[in-house]
Structure formats: C-alpha cells, structure tokens
XYZ file of C-alpha atoms in Angstrom:
683
model
C -7.014 37.307 10.332
C -10.195 37.069 8.262
C -10.354 39.578 5.433
C -13.650 40.349 3.715
C -14.010 42.284 0.482
C -15.032 45.926 0.780
C -17.854 45.065 -1.609
C -19.365 42.800 1.030
C -18.925 44.609 4.329
C -22.647 44.249 4.897
C -22.286 40.478 5.264
C -24.545 39.314 8.097
C -23.634 35.630 7.874
C -20.006 34.513 7.747
C -18.793 30.911 7.617
C -15.181 30.167 8.523
C -13.036 27.055 8.593
C -9.857 25.583 7.126
C -9.635 26.566 3.439
C -9.285 22.953 2.325
C -10.952 19.767 3.416
C -8.771 16.746 4.058
C -11.248 14.229 5.387
C -9.537 10.881 4.996
C -7.196 12.251 2.310
C -3.610 13.298 2.824
C -3.169 16.851 1.603
C 0.196 17.849 0.071
C 0.238 20.746 2.537
C -1.619 21.534 5.785
C -5.228 22.613 5.397
C -4.321 26.010 6.852
C -5.770 28.185 9.621
C -9.418 29.183 9.802
C -10.431 31.604 7.085
C -13.569 33.181 5.687
C -15.005 30.811 3.107
C -18.545 32.063 2.556
C -20.685 35.106 3.374
C -24.275 36.211 2.850
C -25.610 39.748 2.942
C -29.027 41.112 3.875
C -30.206 40.669 0.296
C -29.427 36.939 0.438
C -26.508 37.165 -1.989
C -23.741 34.636 -1.376
C -20.018 35.216 -1.834
C -17.468 32.413 -1.607
C -13.702 32.836 -1.356
C -10.924 30.576 -2.569
C -7.229 30.888 -3.324
C -7.689 28.694 -6.405
C -7.619 30.330 -9.842
C -9.643 29.799 -12.996
C -7.548 29.004 -16.054
C -10.112 27.196 -18.154
C -10.709 24.118 -15.994
C -14.168 25.410 -14.973
C -13.735 25.417 -11.189
C -15.736 28.646 -10.970
C -18.719 26.789 -12.393
C -18.110 23.682 -10.304
C -17.784 25.645 -7.080
C -20.906 27.656 -7.920
C -22.966 24.515 -8.629
C -21.782 22.945 -5.380
C -22.564 25.988 -3.225
C -25.963 26.574 -4.843
C -26.923 22.948 -4.267
C -25.853 22.786 -0.642
C -27.336 26.183 0.217
C -30.431 25.804 -1.987
C -30.081 29.158 -3.743
C -30.246 30.205 -7.425
C -26.962 30.074 -9.345
C -27.198 33.788 -10.102
C -27.064 34.647 -6.394
C -23.613 33.044 -5.920
C -20.408 34.979 -6.577
C -16.900 33.498 -6.452
C -13.813 35.533 -5.539
C -10.735 33.616 -6.630
C -6.997 34.177 -6.450
C -6.810 37.618 -4.792
C -4.278 37.442 -1.968
C -5.903 40.307 -0.051
C -9.351 38.730 -0.099
C -9.105 34.946 -0.089
C -7.659 32.215 2.146
C -4.093 31.110 1.609
C -3.693 28.398 -1.015
C -0.391 26.948 -2.233
C -1.472 26.728 -5.883
C -4.047 25.439 -8.326
C -2.429 22.146 -9.246
C -2.690 18.399 -9.060
C -6.373 18.325 -10.114
C -7.231 18.850 -6.449
C -9.580 21.843 -6.514
C -12.865 19.924 -6.422
C -11.741 17.224 -4.006
C -10.247 19.618 -1.439
C -11.633 23.161 -1.814
C -14.857 22.199 -3.574
C -15.857 19.832 -0.787
C -14.981 22.428 1.865
C -17.138 25.058 0.151
C -19.968 22.523 0.128
C -19.502 22.052 3.863
C -19.467 25.833 4.384
C -22.717 26.187 2.426
C -24.284 23.312 4.360
C -23.261 25.013 7.612
C -24.975 28.226 6.514
C -28.114 26.365 5.418
C -28.383 24.537 8.744
C -28.030 27.824 10.648
C -30.727 29.472 8.519
C -33.108 26.587 9.122
C -32.437 26.879 12.859
C -33.325 30.597 12.741
C -36.606 29.863 10.992
C -37.448 27.036 13.394
C -36.859 29.363 16.328
C -38.992 32.089 14.755
C -41.906 29.721 14.173
C -41.348 27.545 17.272
C -41.275 24.367 15.192
C -38.928 21.426 14.873
C -36.086 22.221 12.434
C -36.409 18.766 10.851
C -39.895 19.704 9.648
C -38.527 22.499 7.447
C -37.185 22.411 3.900
C -35.287 24.835 1.656
C -35.502 25.780 -1.996
C -34.290 28.705 -4.120
C -33.287 30.837 -1.169
C -36.392 30.184 0.909
C -37.298 28.104 3.956
C -40.748 26.575 4.180
C -42.879 23.974 5.894
C -44.548 21.428 3.626
C -47.307 20.873 6.187
C -47.958 24.562 6.950
C -48.143 26.639 3.710
C -48.171 29.882 5.697
C -44.689 29.179 7.055
C -42.414 30.463 4.306
C -39.584 32.998 4.502
C -36.716 34.078 2.280
C -33.123 33.943 3.470
C -32.952 37.712 2.965
C -35.911 38.386 5.273
C -34.654 35.921 7.829
C -31.229 37.594 7.981
C -32.535 41.078 8.770
C -31.081 42.194 12.087
C -28.814 39.142 12.320
C -25.039 38.889 12.660
C -24.014 35.232 12.433
C -20.429 33.999 12.693
C -20.304 30.259 12.052
C -17.459 27.751 12.196
C -17.774 24.603 10.091
C -18.163 21.725 12.554
C -15.910 18.704 12.157
C -18.938 16.545 11.440
C -20.992 18.330 8.806
C -23.533 16.389 6.760
C -23.694 17.309 3.099
C -26.271 16.290 0.526
C -26.463 12.977 -1.313
C -26.430 12.883 -5.098
C -30.174 12.197 -5.228
C -30.832 15.658 -3.757
C -28.733 17.634 -6.254
C -30.355 20.236 -8.480
C -27.192 21.437 -10.245
C -24.356 19.036 -9.519
C -24.170 16.059 -11.829
C -26.259 17.841 -14.476
C -25.163 19.017 -17.921
C -25.270 22.769 -17.383
C -23.505 25.590 -19.256
C -20.531 27.256 -17.615
C -21.464 30.143 -15.359
C -18.778 32.292 -17.028
C -19.520 31.248 -20.622
C -21.156 34.534 -21.662
C -18.297 36.620 -20.270
C -15.760 34.519 -22.146
C -17.420 34.588 -25.544
C -18.316 38.292 -25.388
C -14.889 39.482 -24.242
C -16.071 40.640 -20.816
C -13.681 38.230 -19.096
C -10.447 40.022 -18.252
C -7.116 38.277 -18.678
C -3.713 39.600 -17.625
C -3.217 40.884 -21.166
C -6.393 43.000 -20.797
C -5.469 44.857 -17.599
C -5.053 48.608 -18.100
C -4.149 51.026 -15.285
C -4.122 54.824 -15.528
C -0.667 56.191 -16.285
C 0.642 52.768 -17.282
C 3.944 52.353 -19.099
C 4.957 49.397 -21.257
C 8.101 47.481 -20.419
C 10.350 45.052 -22.245
C 13.256 43.081 -20.800
C 16.551 42.315 -22.516
C 17.012 38.564 -23.007
C 20.245 36.679 -23.732
C 20.478 34.826 -27.055
C 21.195 31.481 -25.366
C 20.931 29.769 -21.988
C 23.585 30.942 -19.552
C 24.796 33.852 -21.696
C 25.777 37.047 -19.857
C 26.324 40.610 -21.158
C 29.900 41.899 -21.436
C 29.078 45.308 -22.830
C 25.754 47.140 -23.216
C 25.040 50.308 -25.210
C 21.547 51.761 -24.664
C 22.014 55.141 -26.327
C 19.934 54.082 -29.336
C 16.840 53.755 -27.138
C 16.635 57.475 -26.549
C 15.881 58.137 -30.231
C 12.711 56.008 -30.172
C 9.523 58.154 -29.985
C 7.719 57.491 -26.712
C 10.858 56.295 -24.921
C 10.832 56.993 -21.161
C 13.817 55.311 -19.527
C 16.190 52.350 -19.280
C 16.277 50.395 -16.010
C 19.415 48.462 -15.051
C 19.882 46.232 -12.011
C 22.963 44.046 -12.454
C 22.429 41.968 -15.596
C 18.734 42.918 -15.612
C 18.036 45.503 -18.312
C 14.569 46.794 -19.158
C 13.169 49.600 -21.249
C 10.040 51.654 -20.549
C 7.957 53.467 -23.131
C 4.541 55.026 -23.443
C 3.433 52.455 -26.038
C 4.037 48.730 -26.410
C 5.347 49.002 -29.971
C 7.786 51.700 -28.863
C 9.116 49.454 -26.088
C 9.855 46.745 -28.669
C 11.668 49.262 -30.875
C 13.664 50.568 -27.923
C 14.655 47.040 -26.905
C 15.846 46.294 -30.439
C 17.927 49.471 -30.361
C 20.122 48.152 -27.502
C 23.542 46.925 -28.620
C 25.032 44.083 -26.553
C 28.190 41.985 -26.647
C 27.382 38.609 -25.097
C 29.529 35.976 -23.427
C 27.991 32.611 -24.290
C 28.573 29.141 -22.855
C 29.808 26.980 -25.711
C 29.747 23.453 -24.269
C 26.010 23.151 -23.539
C 24.317 19.929 -24.707
C 21.891 19.680 -27.598
C 18.676 17.671 -27.896
C 20.574 15.075 -29.944
C 22.679 14.321 -26.838
C 19.609 12.858 -25.159
C 18.647 10.264 -23.998
C 22.181 9.027 -23.270
C 23.038 12.022 -21.122
C 20.146 11.224 -18.774
C 21.507 7.901 -17.617
C 25.142 9.023 -17.626
C 24.450 12.025 -15.385
C 21.915 10.398 -13.080
C 21.935 11.626 -9.513
C 20.192 10.218 -6.480
C 18.279 6.988 -7.036
C 15.103 6.502 -4.987
C 13.491 3.083 -4.612
C 9.724 3.592 -4.603
C 8.725 -0.034 -4.192
C 10.600 -3.297 -3.877
C 8.735 -6.536 -3.211
C 9.519 -10.212 -3.747
C 12.628 -11.658 -5.371
C 13.274 -10.455 -8.902
C 16.082 -12.988 -9.359
C 13.837 -15.922 -8.481
C 10.891 -14.776 -10.565
C 12.991 -13.928 -13.623
C 14.592 -17.351 -13.368
C 11.157 -19.017 -13.339
C 9.686 -16.833 -16.119
C 9.023 -18.384 -19.532
C 9.872 -15.088 -21.225
C 11.853 -11.945 -20.380
C 11.382 -8.669 -22.243
C 13.507 -5.524 -21.984
C 12.665 -2.096 -23.333
C 14.022 1.451 -23.193
C 11.636 4.395 -23.701
C 12.477 8.064 -24.224
C 10.216 11.084 -23.805
C 11.745 14.433 -24.901
C 11.394 17.907 -23.457
C 7.913 19.311 -24.113
C 6.913 22.990 -24.004
C 3.907 23.977 -21.886
C 2.771 26.244 -24.737
C -0.161 28.011 -23.016
C -2.511 29.875 -25.317
C -1.884 33.147 -23.443
C 1.765 34.229 -23.025
C 2.676 35.471 -19.551
C 1.737 39.059 -18.691
C 1.606 41.251 -15.598
C 0.798 44.796 -14.530
C 2.489 46.167 -11.410
C 1.687 49.335 -9.466
C 3.224 50.798 -6.292
C 1.196 53.057 -4.015
C 2.194 54.206 -0.536
C 4.815 51.487 -0.278
C 2.418 48.671 -1.251
C 2.785 46.680 -4.457
C -0.261 45.461 -6.365
C 0.290 43.028 -9.216
C -2.233 41.671 -11.692
C -0.695 38.481 -13.007
C -2.182 35.320 -14.483
C -0.452 32.841 -12.191
C -1.711 29.541 -10.804
C -0.038 30.350 -7.473
C -0.940 33.914 -6.420
C 0.304 33.395 -2.857
C 3.521 31.805 -4.073
C 4.091 34.794 -6.347
C 3.297 37.162 -3.455
C 5.817 35.477 -1.176
C 8.475 35.353 -3.875
C 7.995 39.040 -4.704
C 8.270 39.962 -1.025
C 11.556 38.039 -0.689
C 13.079 39.379 -3.886
C 12.047 42.970 -3.171
C 12.909 42.767 0.542
C 9.486 43.852 1.754
C 6.831 42.248 3.947
C 4.272 39.873 2.487
C 1.450 42.163 3.613
C 2.968 44.866 1.393
C 2.225 42.776 -1.709
C -1.158 42.053 -3.219
C -1.390 39.631 -6.160
C -4.604 39.460 -8.155
C -5.012 36.612 -10.640
C -7.354 37.603 -13.489
C -8.629 34.971 -15.910
C -5.756 32.827 -17.156
C -5.463 31.606 -20.737
C -3.942 28.246 -19.902
C -1.060 27.153 -17.717
C -0.574 23.373 -17.859
C 2.089 23.616 -15.153
C 3.825 26.865 -16.041
C 2.918 30.367 -14.740
C 3.748 29.344 -11.214
C 6.617 31.697 -10.309
C 7.061 35.454 -9.984
C 8.822 35.735 -13.378
C 6.908 38.360 -15.336
C 5.376 39.815 -12.138
C 8.838 40.508 -10.731
C 9.934 42.167 -13.971
C 6.889 44.442 -13.930
C 7.410 45.235 -10.229
C 11.087 46.188 -10.727
C 10.298 48.426 -13.673
C 7.310 50.021 -11.914
C 9.363 50.813 -8.827
C 12.072 52.455 -10.919
C 9.601 54.498 -12.962
C 7.222 55.470 -10.165
C 4.345 54.539 -12.456
C 2.361 51.370 -13.195
C 4.082 49.110 -15.721
C 2.786 46.363 -17.995
C 5.095 43.577 -19.195
C 3.947 41.028 -21.763
C 6.109 38.159 -22.949
C 6.259 37.390 -26.645
C 5.589 33.868 -27.863
C 9.322 33.330 -28.371
C 10.036 34.510 -24.801
C 7.354 32.166 -23.462
C 8.908 29.229 -25.286
C 12.501 29.934 -24.353
C 12.207 31.270 -20.807
C 9.156 29.404 -19.573
C 9.476 25.938 -18.090
C 9.344 22.681 -20.030
C 8.249 19.152 -19.152
C 11.371 17.233 -18.146
C 12.889 14.761 -20.566
C 12.700 11.172 -19.361
C 14.414 7.856 -20.067
C 12.679 4.759 -18.696
C 14.071 1.228 -18.735
C 11.760 -1.719 -18.089
C 12.509 -5.426 -17.757
C 9.605 -7.825 -17.310
C 9.259 -11.542 -16.780
C 6.074 -13.409 -17.705
C 4.702 -16.860 -18.266
C 3.410 -18.367 -21.497
C -0.164 -18.012 -20.229
C 0.275 -14.232 -19.827
C 0.852 -13.964 -16.101
C 3.390 -11.226 -15.274
C 5.736 -12.511 -12.561
C 8.499 -9.868 -12.448
C 8.591 -6.128 -13.114
C 11.688 -3.931 -12.887
C 11.415 -0.286 -13.879
C 14.051 2.451 -13.604
C 13.147 5.991 -14.675
C 15.598 8.857 -15.229
C 13.857 12.242 -15.070
C 15.500 15.620 -15.585
C 14.731 18.176 -12.897
C 13.243 17.759 -9.446
C 12.587 14.095 -8.862
C 10.783 14.441 -5.539
C 7.314 14.745 -7.079
C 7.603 14.873 -10.859
C 9.493 11.642 -11.435
C 7.668 9.549 -8.878
C 4.116 10.361 -9.930
C 2.632 7.410 -11.780
C 5.881 5.415 -11.730
C 4.404 2.413 -9.934
C 2.615 -0.370 -11.764
C -1.044 -1.226 -11.096
C -0.606 -4.740 -12.523
C -0.306 -7.699 -10.163
C 3.112 -9.312 -9.995
C 4.900 -11.105 -7.148
C 8.250 -9.351 -7.695
C 8.511 -5.598 -8.305
C 11.252 -2.978 -8.174
C 10.415 0.643 -9.065
C 13.283 3.162 -8.980
C 13.478 6.817 -10.013
C 16.574 8.952 -10.469
C 16.998 12.632 -11.264
C 19.367 14.271 -13.717
C 20.520 17.886 -13.989
C 18.586 19.635 -16.725
C 20.105 22.012 -19.301
C 16.659 23.561 -19.756
C 14.425 25.160 -17.135
C 12.245 22.154 -16.395
C 9.122 22.417 -14.301
C 5.576 21.217 -13.875
C 3.458 20.018 -16.753
C -0.027 18.552 -16.926
C 0.275 15.343 -14.821
C 3.969 16.077 -14.085
C 5.966 12.880 -14.767
C 2.875 10.689 -14.727
C 2.257 10.757 -18.484
C 5.882 9.829 -19.225
C 5.846 6.955 -16.738
C 2.545 5.669 -18.075
C 3.736 5.842 -21.683
C 6.634 3.505 -20.997
C 4.622 1.076 -18.896
C 1.574 0.857 -21.163
C 3.664 0.423 -24.328
C 5.697 -2.287 -22.616
C 2.492 -4.031 -21.511
C 1.350 -4.023 -25.143
C 4.697 -5.467 -26.217
C 4.207 -8.372 -23.825
C 0.694 -9.003 -25.155
C 1.934 -8.856 -28.753
C 4.775 -11.296 -28.051
C 2.211 -13.779 -26.664
C -0.337 -13.058 -29.443
C -2.871 -12.060 -26.788
C -5.581 -9.418 -26.999
C -4.287 -6.222 -25.287
C -7.523 -5.638 -23.354
C -7.829 -9.238 -22.180
C -4.145 -9.300 -21.240
C -4.565 -6.230 -19.066
C -7.677 -7.583 -17.380
C -5.890 -10.864 -16.729
C -3.193 -9.043 -14.741
C -5.462 -6.527 -12.970
C -7.448 -6.981 -9.782
C -7.999 -3.282 -9.002
C -11.815 -3.015 -9.198
C -12.005 0.573 -10.451
C -9.348 0.052 -13.112
C -11.036 -3.135 -14.283
C -14.383 -1.348 -14.434
C -13.139 1.652 -16.368
C -11.210 -0.547 -18.824
C -14.131 -2.927 -19.413
C -16.702 -0.174 -19.913
C -14.410 1.843 -22.184
C -13.612 -1.186 -24.348
C -17.317 -2.036 -24.582
C -18.251 1.519 -25.622
C -15.432 1.472 -28.185
C -16.727 -1.901 -29.431
C -13.202 -3.243 -29.043
C -13.866 -6.865 -29.943
C -15.576 -6.015 -33.237
C -13.157 -3.249 -34.172
C -10.192 -5.544 -33.516
C -11.322 -8.066 -36.106
C -13.202 -5.900 -38.597
C -11.450 -2.495 -38.717
C -8.842 -1.697 -41.350
C -7.542 1.063 -39.055
C -5.055 0.665 -36.242
C -6.538 0.418 -32.759
C -4.801 0.715 -29.412
C -5.601 0.816 -25.720
C -3.969 2.046 -22.530
C -5.034 2.586 -18.923
C -3.849 4.953 -16.230
C -4.362 6.551 -12.870
C -3.675 10.053 -11.558
C -5.059 12.542 -9.029
C -7.100 9.786 -7.386
C -8.927 8.969 -10.636
C -8.765 6.031 -13.050
C -8.848 6.193 -16.839
C -8.822 4.005 -19.918
C -8.601 5.113 -23.533
C -9.142 3.297 -26.815
C -7.844 4.871 -30.015
C -8.552 4.282 -33.694
C -6.199 5.828 -36.258
C -4.850 5.637 -39.787
C -1.151 5.718 -40.723
C -0.328 6.880 -44.257
C 3.364 7.194 -45.053
C 4.695 9.553 -42.364
C 1.304 10.881 -41.292
C -0.858 9.680 -38.416
C -4.518 10.613 -38.373
C -6.277 9.890 -35.072
C -9.896 9.303 -36.034
C -11.650 8.277 -32.847
C -10.991 8.141 -29.113
C -13.222 6.657 -26.444
C -12.095 7.667 -22.971
C -13.504 6.335 -19.740
C -12.869 8.133 -16.456
C -13.756 7.251 -12.895
C -13.350 10.427 -10.858
C -15.873 9.510 -8.211
C -18.914 11.739 -7.801
C -19.110 14.109 -10.767
C -19.964 17.699 -9.803
C -19.887 19.144 -13.316
C -20.211 16.486 -16.065
C -19.628 18.904 -18.926
C -16.578 20.253 -17.118
C -15.174 16.727 -16.745
C -15.784 15.976 -20.419
C -14.114 19.220 -21.448
C -11.107 18.454 -19.277
C -10.725 14.938 -20.648
C -11.176 16.112 -24.242
C -8.567 18.835 -23.727
C -6.180 16.372 -22.113
C -6.534 13.972 -25.034
C -5.841 16.602 -27.673
C -2.934 17.990 -25.658
C -1.557 14.468 -25.235
C -1.921 13.834 -28.960
C 0.552 16.651 -29.542
C 3.124 15.219 -27.158
C 2.666 11.763 -28.701
C 2.843 12.676 -32.367
C 4.931 15.784 -32.987
C 5.876 17.950 -30.006
C 9.542 18.163 -29.017
C 11.669 21.067 -27.790
C 14.669 21.351 -30.106
C 17.814 23.075 -28.863
C 21.459 23.257 -29.840
C 24.382 24.741 -27.892
C 22.018 26.594 -25.551
C 19.782 28.034 -28.272
C 16.136 27.109 -28.724
C 15.508 26.161 -32.355
C 11.697 26.063 -32.484
C 10.350 28.908 -30.284
C 7.251 29.649 -32.407
C 4.110 27.692 -33.254
C 5.070 27.519 -36.931
C 7.964 25.259 -35.887
C 6.631 23.791 -32.650
C 3.661 21.758 -33.880
C 0.768 21.586 -31.419
C -2.495 19.959 -32.564
C -4.696 22.125 -34.760
C -8.469 22.027 -34.953
C -8.301 19.813 -38.040
C -6.295 17.272 -36.015
C -9.086 16.799 -33.480
C -10.646 13.342 -33.617
C -14.120 12.239 -32.638
C -13.947 11.955 -28.833
C -16.439 10.222 -26.594
C -16.034 10.508 -22.828
C -17.619 7.844 -20.647
C -18.215 8.750 -16.993
C -18.046 5.494 -15.063
C -17.648 6.781 -11.514
C -19.793 5.960 -8.519
C -21.724 8.949 -7.057
C -21.136 7.557 -3.556
C -17.348 7.821 -4.000
C -15.726 11.188 -3.113
C -14.844 13.400 -6.065
C -11.289 13.173 -7.364
C -9.323 15.007 -10.055
C -10.384 15.349 -13.701
C -7.972 17.945 -15.099
C -4.968 15.681 -15.613
C -5.862 11.963 -15.732
C -6.995 12.124 -19.372
C -3.498 12.942 -20.644
C -1.884 10.015 -18.837
C -2.646 7.071 -21.195
C -3.231 8.770 -24.553
C 0.345 8.693 -25.905
C 0.647 4.971 -25.189
C -2.778 4.245 -26.697
C -1.754 6.081 -29.879
C 1.635 4.353 -29.988
C -0.021 0.970 -29.524
C -2.481 1.745 -32.325
C 0.399 2.727 -34.620
C 1.968 -0.658 -33.920
C -1.354 -2.376 -34.605
C -1.493 -0.604 -37.973
C 2.150 -0.870 -39.068
C 3.801 -3.513 -36.824
C 6.469 -0.858 -36.180
C 7.123 -0.534 -32.444
C 8.132 3.044 -31.592
C 9.605 3.432 -28.136
C 10.753 7.063 -28.377
C 8.472 10.069 -28.678
C 7.373 11.894 -30.742
C 6.041 9.230 -33.087
C 5.724 10.975 -36.464
C 9.433 11.852 -36.983
C 10.299 8.219 -36.204
C 7.949 6.631 -38.728
C 9.802 5.018 -41.627
C-alpha cells in the first residue's frame, strides 16, 4: 500500500516504482514492491521518499541534487522525507555505501518520469511535438515559440497523475547537469550549524519521563539480588520497572534518573573465565569454526615450487569501537495501542520489525522515525535503546526518553571484529607474483564481514582465499567497510614486504602485478598527484602507498609521515577514488577525508581493551580517537569516469589507509609492524 504524508495530501502527481534500482547490479536484497517515490503538488513543490537515513554522509544533498537535475526544478522546491516507517518505502538499512547507486538512481528515474509526463501535458495543451519542448527551473517552454511557456504548477492545475516508472527510462547525461557534479554546499548545512537539525538527543515529547537501565559490571554477569528501595528517596523518582533481569528507573528529570540508578544495590554473579585482549590473536585460530573457500585457482604446490622466493606473514587487527559522536538515544510513546519511536538508527524498518517481535505486536502498530543521526559507522542498527524506551514507556503509560552514556555506548554497543590473517606468497626475482595463499580468521558473523575485500586484485596463476569465523567474547557487528579494511591491511602490507625484499619501488611493483584498468588508473593518478617519484628520493619523511576496492569503487592512497620516538605524525595524504559518476563532489571528498581520519585512528592507536569480561577503556580519555590536531593535509583526487554508473564513496577511503600508514612507518624506520595499532608497537 502506498502511504503519503498528511502534509502532502494535495499531491496531484505521484510517481511509483520499486524503491531501489538494480539495473545490471545484484542487490543484497530484492528491490521491493512498488512504492511512492516522488510527488508534486499544485504549487509545483516536490517531495521524495526514501527509507535511507542521513547520518552525516550527505545523501539528503545528493538525492536533492539528483532530483532537481532530472526534474529541472530549483533545489529549494525539493523536500526529502527519510527514514520514517509510516511514510517511506521499505528499506533494509543505510549501509554498504549503496544509497547513491541504488536509491539515488531510482529517484533520478522517478524525477525523469515526472518530467516526461509534464512535457507530454504541455505538448498536448499546445498541440506541438513533445521533442520540441525544453524544461528549466520548474517551467516548460519552446525555444522556437517564446509565447509557449508554462510553469509546472500551472500545468498541474486540475490534474491527477499516477505514474509508474517504466523499465526503460532515459536519464540525463553528465553534460546536462546543473547541480550534480558541481561543488555545492550541503542543502542541510544551515540547519546543522544553527542547531535547527534535530537529533535523537533533541527529541522532547509532552509528559516525557527520563529512563535509565541497570547494566551489569561485566559481560555475561547476571543479578542475584536487587534492592531498589533507595530509589524512592531520590527527588523526582517515579517508578522502577522490572522484567526478568531487565531493570529500569523512571524519573521526571535526567539527572534524577542517574541518581536513582546509582541508588540500586545489586549482588552480581560474574563469569570468571572470560578471555582478555591479551589472549588474542592466538584464540582466533584455535577456536576457528567453519572455513569457507572464496577462491581457489591453479596449483599452489607447483607455483610455490617454481617460485624464486616465498614469504610468509601473520597480521593481527584488534577489536575496534565504533565510537559514534552521538551516543544512542530514543524516545518512545504509546497511544491507542500504537508505538511511536524516535530513534537514530540506520535501519528504521529493521528496528520496527524487531520491536514488533519483541513486544508481540503487529508491525503496523509500530512507527519508527529516524531523526538526524550523529554518526553510526556500522552500529545503531538494532532495537537496543528503542526497545528499552518502549518497555519503560509501556510500563509508565507516558512517553519515555532513554539516552546511553558514553561508557554504555562503548561497552554495550558493537565493535569491529578482531581478525588474524595469514598470508603466504611465492614470487619470482623479477617481481612477478606466482602464488598467493591467504587465510583470514574473523570473529563474529563470517558470511559478509569476513569475506568482504578478502580476495586479491593482483594477477597470479595460483590463488587460494579462505575465511573462517570464530566465536567472539565481545558483541561484534558492522563497522565502516566491515572486514574489508582488515583484509586490505594484511594484503597491502604483505605486498609492500615483497617489494621491499626485492628492492623494488612499491608503486611500480603494484602496477607490474595489476591489469585491472580502474585500479591501475587510480594508482597512477594518485602517485602522480602525490609526486611519488620525487618524494621517494628527496623526502626525509616516510612515505607509503596502498590500494583498495570496496562498494564498487577503487581507491589508492599515498601517505607522508614522520616518526619520532613512539609518536607518528601523519603529515600528508593524497587519496584517489574512482566511484564512477560523481553526483556530489564535495560530499565524496568529505566522505573520503572522514574515512582517512577514522582509519588513522584504527591504524595508530585504537584498540578495545578488556580483561575478564570488563571493558578497560570505555571513555575517550582512554580510547584514543584522532583529534583535530592529528588531522593531516588531505587531498582527494576524483578519477572516475562520468559515463560509469555511480558507486559507493562512504567506505572505500578507509580500506587502504592503515596499510599505507604502516608502509610509510616501515619506510621511515625499517621496522615492519604486522599487528595493529602501530604506536604501542613502536620500539
């Protein structure tokens, strides 16, 4: 059933179709049934609907630019409704850097469908050939007949159009773009810098209570005895809610809820034999589960036997916290048996379905609204805080707000899985790689996370790529690029080790073993912009390079840094990205810059520390993410072809940066570091 916002019941043009566009791509889930994607009202205002959410990646701007270009309307006349399960088409989640390549292209096709229908109306009105008419800024006109000009608003008076996107729908070429491909400010920039943008933390509902949930001191701990009598003495206390081991307190003020929670006395039963971070990486290989062979070609035995050199390496990547800027928060309200939740989640429909199952109600009894989201990076994808707010609200009969503290976010959010990767390579004296054997052990769900980016793009006659999973003591989950960054770190460091052992230039060695045209192009152009050849011979700093691929895009990054004692200062990064046709250049640059700085943290200092089930660094003072004074000079080179379909830009930039930094550290110190993070391992 198509649902249209009450604010736009006067829509006189409605375009429907599958919410995502597959084209020649394979979507991770079906495109979905027909849904309302775009409407126009009698005033010519356009509203587009998508189940994607905005958490800083600038899809609201990108979608707006795309729609305005295809429909030929001013940017100000386009409104986006995102992530409201009562108003938008079903969408599994905002993940995998797929928004532009799947939903963005479908919204372009919806806008093109509307534009074609409007031109047809004008042609019929004037009894002229539709091909003789043009559009601009919400108007249709004839270049040969100046008197023939009409606005979309005037043309739509008395109309009621219901359009289905045809399978074959022509969209504009890059030469015809007014907004796409241009360096334009974000459409939501003013709202963000003036505080008008509303995040989950900002939602206030009349009669709202503040809730806090009792947490165990360690993973797996359970309460033996609970005394809540102290809560009642806290001013503003309302009630305690208990449901099995779930215990929450409700108060009129947030500070009172924290005091009431601290007043609870609990005797805990803790699990004493849980592993610590020092037990890794050995525990990964020892407890490996199912092994999946991703690719096996040629004869490794024969090629290793013929190789002039064989190199083996083991690489470890620790658990990494997602560490979003905004801790999780939700407001829940029940009215007439229907639950409404405002929660900053990247998967509003997933949260809706999970809430319905856990609360034993129908999905149509739950509405999830995703406000602005202050970062996710793979977390904020489950009902978590929304379920806590819903339980407390149902018990109290009033709306309830639950906000996680930074320590709660660190300990009870998900983390990037730890990974151990073993690589054995065979190569000739001239640099030709002839054998490649890689086995990766990833904690958590191996089906997607461990396999992503595990294959090698380098040409070799014999290859075996295998991935195994291992039970995780921590709650592992998605992270920017999933397992791709870990897999690329091991491969790109190992590639550098081969080049170093042969005294070959790392860029030339890579090009020698690459035939992929887009990877060769992005590497060559990035190295040229970095001035690799001159910097290699003249710079007193360490320089390093790495390449990668993710979300259909190709990247290369060159790094220049200084190592002084146990400090690494990244001075300059040149990053090239080929993500096909660029809709929003500034958005792509921002995404790549953010990925690089985020990846710098995972390369240099970030590591989740835990002992016997207790998290040891659950605050930013002990978990060291990059600060503003750590940011290097970053130059992003867009090397894509505008005739190639758009691919992802949100994640590829993080894929090679750790290896590029590690390789630059080696170039500076001749110390090869195979385990992350780098700084604690500098001698």
